[in-house]
Short mmCIF file of C-alpha atoms and ligand atoms in Angstrom, two decimals:
data_model
loop_
_atom_site.label_atom_id
_atom_site.label_comp_id
_atom_site.label_asym_id
_atom_site.label_seq_id
_atom_site.Cartn_x
_atom_site.Cartn_y
_atom_site.Cartn_z
CA MET O 1 -21.45 2.55 -23.04
CA PHE O 2 -18.85 4.81 -22.10
CA GLU O 3 -17.50 4.04 -18.42
CA PRO O 4 -16.69 7.13 -16.58
CA THR O 5 -13.72 6.15 -14.97
CA THR O 6 -11.09 6.77 -16.25
CA TYR O 7 -8.40 9.53 -15.11
CA VAL O 8 -5.25 10.02 -17.01
CA GLY O 9 -2.06 11.02 -15.19
CA LEU O 10 1.04 13.01 -16.67
CA ASP O 11 4.48 13.69 -15.49
CA LEU O 12 6.43 16.19 -17.44
CA GLY O 13 10.52 15.47 -17.12
CA GLY O 14 12.87 17.40 -18.51
CA SER O 15 13.38 14.92 -20.87
CA ARG O 16 10.46 12.66 -21.21
CA LEU O 17 6.80 12.78 -20.61
CA LYS O 18 5.19 9.63 -18.58
CA LEU O 19 1.37 9.20 -19.17
CA VAL O 20 -0.89 6.71 -17.16
CA ASP O 21 -4.69 5.81 -16.76
CA TYR O 22 -6.01 5.04 -13.60
CA ARG O 23 -9.71 3.48 -13.76
CA GLN O 24 -11.24 4.11 -10.36
CA SER O 25 -13.92 1.77 -10.35
CA GLU O 26 -11.03 -1.21 -10.79
CA ASP O 27 -8.83 0.85 -8.70
CA SER O 28 -5.90 -0.25 -11.34
CA PHE O 29 -3.61 1.26 -13.77
CA GLU O 30 -2.18 1.26 -16.93
CA ARG O 31 1.12 2.66 -18.30
CA VAL O 32 0.84 3.90 -21.09
CA GLY O 33 4.41 5.17 -21.99
CA SER O 34 7.04 6.88 -21.86
CA PHE O 35 7.41 9.96 -24.91
CA PRO O 36 10.17 12.12 -25.66
CA ILE O 37 9.34 15.52 -25.30
CA GLY O 38 11.45 18.35 -26.60
CA GLU O 39 9.14 21.93 -26.00
CA ALA O 40 6.77 21.40 -23.00
CA ASP O 41 3.79 22.09 -25.77
CA GLU O 42 4.23 18.67 -27.28
CA MET O 43 2.92 17.14 -24.53
CA LEU O 44 -0.56 18.55 -25.07
CA ASP O 45 -0.79 17.11 -28.75
CA CYS O 46 0.79 13.72 -27.04
CA LEU O 47 -2.59 14.44 -24.28
CA ASP O 48 -4.73 14.94 -27.93
CA SER O 49 -3.97 11.89 -28.79
CA HIS O 50 -4.12 9.96 -26.33
CA LEU O 51 -7.35 11.36 -25.49
CA SER O 52 -8.34 10.28 -29.37
CA GLU O 53 -7.48 6.76 -29.06
CA LEU O 54 -8.88 6.46 -25.39
CA ALA O 55 -12.65 7.76 -27.49
CA GLY O 56 -12.07 5.21 -30.07
CA ARG O 57 -12.05 2.62 -27.51
CA LYS O 58 -15.10 3.96 -25.95
CA LEU O 59 -13.76 4.91 -22.67
CA ALA O 60 -14.43 8.45 -21.66
CA VAL O 61 -11.91 10.64 -19.32
CA SER O 62 -13.30 12.04 -16.44
CA GLY O 63 -10.51 13.93 -15.40
CA ILE O 64 -6.56 14.70 -16.08
CA GLY O 65 -3.69 14.80 -13.68
CA ILE O 66 -0.72 16.83 -14.95
CA GLY O 67 2.97 16.69 -12.50
CA VAL O 68 5.29 19.52 -13.66
CA PRO O 69 8.79 20.26 -12.47
CA GLY O 70 8.34 23.71 -10.91
CA LEU O 71 6.45 25.52 -8.43
CA LEU O 72 2.91 26.53 -9.24
CA SER O 73 0.42 29.22 -8.69
CA PRO O 74 -2.91 27.84 -6.99
CA LYS O 75 -4.43 28.75 -10.51
CA GLY O 76 -2.43 26.14 -12.31
CA GLU O 77 0.19 29.23 -13.72
CA VAL O 78 3.59 27.72 -13.72
CA LEU O 79 5.66 30.63 -12.23
CA TYR O 80 9.28 29.05 -11.73
CA SER O 81 10.81 25.84 -13.86
CA PRO O 82 14.20 25.77 -14.34
CA HIS O 83 13.94 22.85 -16.47
CA ARG O 84 10.63 23.72 -18.22
CA PRO O 85 11.83 27.21 -18.95
CA GLU O 86 8.89 27.44 -21.48
CA LEU O 87 5.93 27.11 -19.32
CA ILE O 88 6.86 29.87 -17.12
CA GLY O 89 3.84 32.44 -17.25
CA ILE O 90 1.44 30.18 -19.27
CA GLU O 91 -1.48 29.42 -17.53
CA LEU O 92 -0.94 25.09 -18.13
CA ALA O 93 -4.78 24.67 -16.61
CA THR O 94 -6.59 26.84 -18.83
CA GLU O 95 -4.27 25.88 -22.05
CA VAL O 96 -5.18 21.99 -21.27
CA ALA O 97 -8.84 22.89 -20.42
CA SER O 98 -9.85 24.73 -23.76
CA ARG O 99 -8.05 21.58 -25.80
CA THR O 100 -9.69 19.10 -24.18
CA GLY O 101 -12.88 20.26 -22.20
CA ILE O 102 -11.14 18.86 -18.97
CA TRP O 103 -10.14 21.39 -16.22
CA PRO O 104 -6.87 19.48 -14.87
CA VAL O 105 -5.38 18.55 -11.63
CA ILE O 106 -1.79 20.65 -11.79
CA TRP O 107 0.69 19.93 -9.33
CA ASN O 108 4.68 19.91 -8.36
CA ASP O 109 5.86 16.88 -10.05
CA ALA O 110 7.19 15.31 -6.17
CA ALA O 111 3.88 16.21 -4.89
CA CYS O 112 2.30 14.17 -7.47
CA ALA O 113 5.09 10.84 -6.86
CA ALA O 114 4.24 11.49 -3.09
CA ALA O 115 0.55 11.14 -3.78
CA ALA O 116 1.24 7.53 -5.67
CA GLU O 117 3.19 6.56 -2.36
CA CYS O 118 -0.27 7.40 -0.20
CA VAL O 119 -1.99 4.17 -1.99
CA LYS O 120 1.04 2.01 -0.50
CA TRP O 121 1.53 3.25 3.04
CA GLY O 122 -1.72 4.61 4.10
CA ASP O 123 -1.67 6.61 7.53
CA ARG O 124 2.24 6.30 7.43
CA SER O 125 4.24 9.68 6.73
CA VAL O 126 6.41 8.97 3.93
CA LEU O 127 8.79 11.44 2.19
CA VAL O 128 9.89 11.52 -1.56
CA ALA O 129 13.22 12.51 -2.62
CA ASN O 130 13.25 12.52 -6.49
CA PHE O 131 16.65 12.64 -8.29
CA GLY O 132 16.56 12.90 -12.63
CA THR O 133 16.99 16.26 -14.50
CA GLY O 134 16.39 17.91 -11.16
CA VAL O 135 15.79 17.24 -7.48
CA GLY O 136 12.48 17.27 -5.94
CA SER O 137 10.93 16.35 -3.21
CA ALA O 138 7.36 16.32 -1.05
CA MET O 139 5.78 14.94 1.77
CA ALA O 140 2.49 12.97 2.28
CA ARG O 141 0.90 11.73 5.80
CA SER O 142 -1.96 10.15 6.92
CA GLY O 143 -2.76 9.37 2.38
CA THR O 144 -3.05 13.26 1.87
CA VAL O 145 -0.25 14.62 0.32
CA THR O 146 1.27 18.13 2.62
CA ALA O 147 0.83 21.18 0.86
CA GLY O 148 2.49 23.74 2.63
CA GLY O 149 1.97 27.01 2.04
CA SER O 150 3.18 27.32 -1.54
CA PHE O 151 2.21 23.76 -2.45
CA ALA O 152 5.95 23.03 -1.95
CA PHE O 153 6.05 21.36 1.39
CA GLY O 154 9.36 19.28 2.09
CA GLU O 155 10.99 20.69 -1.29
CA LEU O 156 14.84 20.65 -0.51
CA GLY O 157 15.83 21.14 -4.38
CA HIS O 158 16.77 24.88 -4.26
CA THR O 159 18.32 24.86 -0.59
CA GLY O 160 21.60 25.13 0.95
CA ARG O 161 24.99 26.76 -0.48
CA TYR O 162 27.18 23.75 -1.08
CA SER O 163 29.06 24.56 -3.79
CA LYS O 164 30.44 27.65 -5.64
CA ALA O 165 28.03 27.28 -8.85
CA ARG O 166 25.41 29.32 -9.93
CA CYS O 167 21.72 27.07 -10.08
CA ALA O 168 19.21 27.89 -12.66
CA CYS O 169 17.04 29.46 -9.93
CA GLY O 170 19.51 32.39 -9.69
CA ARG O 171 21.17 30.96 -6.15
CA ILE O 172 24.56 29.79 -5.68
CA GLY O 173 25.37 26.72 -4.23
CA CYS O 174 21.86 25.04 -4.78
CA PHE O 175 21.64 21.77 -3.45
CA GLU O 176 20.24 20.72 -6.69
CA GLU O 177 22.74 22.38 -8.98
CA THR O 178 25.29 20.96 -6.85
CA ILE O 179 24.21 17.61 -7.40
CA ARG O 180 23.83 18.06 -11.26
CA VAL O 181 27.73 19.37 -11.17
CA MET O 182 28.89 15.91 -9.68
CA LEU O 183 26.59 13.75 -11.48
CA PRO O 184 26.54 14.68 -14.88
CA MET O 185 23.86 13.62 -16.65
CA GLY O 186 23.29 13.05 -20.60
CA VAL O 187 19.91 12.06 -22.72
CA ASP O 188 21.11 9.52 -25.02
CA ASP O 189 19.91 8.52 -28.35
CA ASP O 190 16.09 7.50 -26.82
CA SER O 191 15.78 10.47 -24.45
CA GLU O 192 16.34 8.58 -22.17
CA LEU O 193 18.85 9.86 -18.56
CA HIS O 194 22.06 8.11 -18.07
CA LEU O 195 25.28 9.79 -15.86
CA THR O 196 28.02 11.10 -18.56
CA SER O 197 30.31 11.03 -15.47
CA LYS O 198 31.06 9.10 -12.32
CA SER O 199 33.70 11.07 -11.28
CA SER O 200 32.42 12.60 -8.25
CA TYR O 201 30.55 9.75 -7.26
CA GLY O 202 31.74 9.46 -3.78
CA ASP O 203 30.71 13.03 -2.79
CA ALA O 204 28.09 12.95 -4.79
CA VAL O 205 26.69 10.19 -2.82
CA GLU O 206 28.22 11.87 0.70
CA LEU O 207 26.27 15.04 -0.31
CA ILE O 208 22.71 13.51 -0.94
CA ALA O 209 23.12 10.78 1.84
CA SER O 210 23.87 14.00 4.48
CA VAL O 211 21.37 16.08 3.07
CA LEU O 212 18.60 13.65 3.18
CA HIS O 213 19.37 13.00 7.24
CA ASP O 214 19.48 16.30 7.79
CA LEU O 215 15.82 16.78 6.10
CA VAL O 216 14.71 12.73 7.72
CA LEU O 217 15.49 14.69 11.28
CA VAL O 218 13.38 17.76 10.70
CA LEU O 219 10.38 16.22 9.32
CA ASP O 220 10.57 12.78 11.30
CA PRO O 221 8.95 10.68 8.26
CA HIS O 222 8.07 6.92 9.15
CA GLU O 223 9.11 6.16 5.49
CA LEU O 224 11.63 7.46 3.13
CA VAL O 225 11.45 6.96 -0.69
CA LEU O 226 14.08 7.53 -2.73
CA GLY O 227 12.93 7.99 -6.53
CA GLY O 228 13.17 9.42 -9.75
CA GLY O 229 15.30 8.65 -13.60
CA LEU O 230 18.68 8.32 -11.31
CA MET O 231 17.48 6.09 -8.51
CA ALA O 232 14.91 4.37 -10.82
CA ARG O 233 17.91 3.26 -13.43
CA LEU O 234 20.82 2.95 -11.45
CA ASP O 235 20.79 0.63 -8.41
CA GLN O 236 24.01 1.27 -7.39
CA ILE O 237 23.24 5.03 -6.19
CA PHE O 238 20.29 3.83 -4.46
CA GLU O 239 22.48 1.08 -2.38
CA ASP O 240 25.63 3.49 -1.65
CA VAL O 241 22.90 6.69 -0.52
CA SER O 242 20.35 4.23 2.00
CA VAL O 243 23.79 2.67 3.49
CA ARG O 244 25.67 6.00 3.99
CA LEU O 245 22.14 7.30 5.34
CA LEU O 246 21.33 4.86 7.74
CA ALA O 247 25.68 5.13 8.89
CA GLU O 248 24.52 8.83 9.42
CA LEU O 249 22.21 8.36 12.10
CA SER O 250 23.22 8.87 15.59
CA GLU O 251 23.80 5.74 17.92
CA HIS O 252 20.38 6.88 19.82
CA ARG O 253 18.57 7.58 16.44
CA ARG O 254 19.06 4.45 14.66
CA PRO O 255 16.68 2.45 16.76
CA ILE O 256 13.85 4.15 15.12
CA SER O 257 15.61 4.08 11.88
CA VAL O 258 13.78 5.43 8.89
CA ARG O 259 12.78 2.68 6.35
CA ILE O 260 14.27 3.25 2.57
CA HIS O 261 12.30 2.25 -0.27
CA LYS O 262 12.32 2.94 -3.67
CA ALA O 263 9.36 4.25 -5.66
CA ILE O 264 6.10 2.22 -5.86
CA ALA O 265 6.27 2.89 -9.80
CA ASP O 266 9.38 3.81 -10.14
CA GLU O 267 9.62 6.11 -13.19
CA TYR O 268 5.71 6.45 -13.53
CA SER O 269 5.18 7.56 -10.00
CA GLY O 270 4.71 10.74 -10.65
CA ALA O 271 2.30 10.41 -13.44
CA MET O 272 0.08 7.93 -11.15
CA GLY O 273 0.38 10.54 -8.34
CA ALA O 274 -1.40 12.99 -10.87
CA ALA O 275 -4.07 10.68 -11.92
CA LEU O 276 -4.81 9.68 -8.15
CA LEU O 277 -5.09 13.56 -7.23
CA ALA O 278 -7.09 14.33 -10.48
CA ALA O 279 -9.62 11.18 -9.06
CA ARG O 280 -9.72 12.56 -5.83
CA ARG O 281 -8.10 9.06 -4.75
CA VAL O 282 -5.82 11.22 -2.82
CA GLY O 283 -6.33 14.66 -1.15
CA TYR O 284 -4.03 17.21 0.41
CA GLU O 285 -3.89 20.06 3.15
ZN1 ZN V 1 18.61 26.52 -6.85
#
């Protein structure tokens, strides 16, 4: 007999797709894998083969959640995605539904990562900042992702004017583009991200800490989570940014200092949160 309690969560990054299964009846996750993805439509092929595999195991899928790096319309159309330009203008939800028969829940990838943190932090507020191919951030409060007017509350990637570099979004000096220039990332033979140069490492740590300090003061979260491939793979930058950020706080703010953590499921947090949103285990407002 089919057990209709499996939700599939996908997180499409700049170079890889993370995939998890969430079994709602047991409230448990299975990390299916991390797959190199060239063009975004390979994600749909990957999803197809995973659904076939689940059907072979007599596991019915009740929902699909997808995190994508970009700005989405309420209908699930990708409006803007510097790292996945091939998705722009595509009604991804319609495409997935026509192939799978399931209308998916599609969210910005940072918001999905914030949804995953809801499981751990309950009614506390948590700000998530992810550093990988791009920079993304989002917030959750009381176990609910904060949507904002355009489902992008707390997003800092395309703010500021920190350099003269032109960002993929068209602006000059965005935080994301400035960090990308300071900390150039490469993709190795396994499509894993790594730093290709640390020549501006100190400046990058300083800038990240300074920008996060300001965001923490504006949004006042109980917890700050530093996620994404860069933070998951390089303990040093997580430690250095954390120390620098706390040092940046003024003396009167230190006693109520924000607590800084790594992501709940490292690079699988986005996929985990996407599945939780699909299962309505985590909501939004
Ligand atoms: Zn930008």
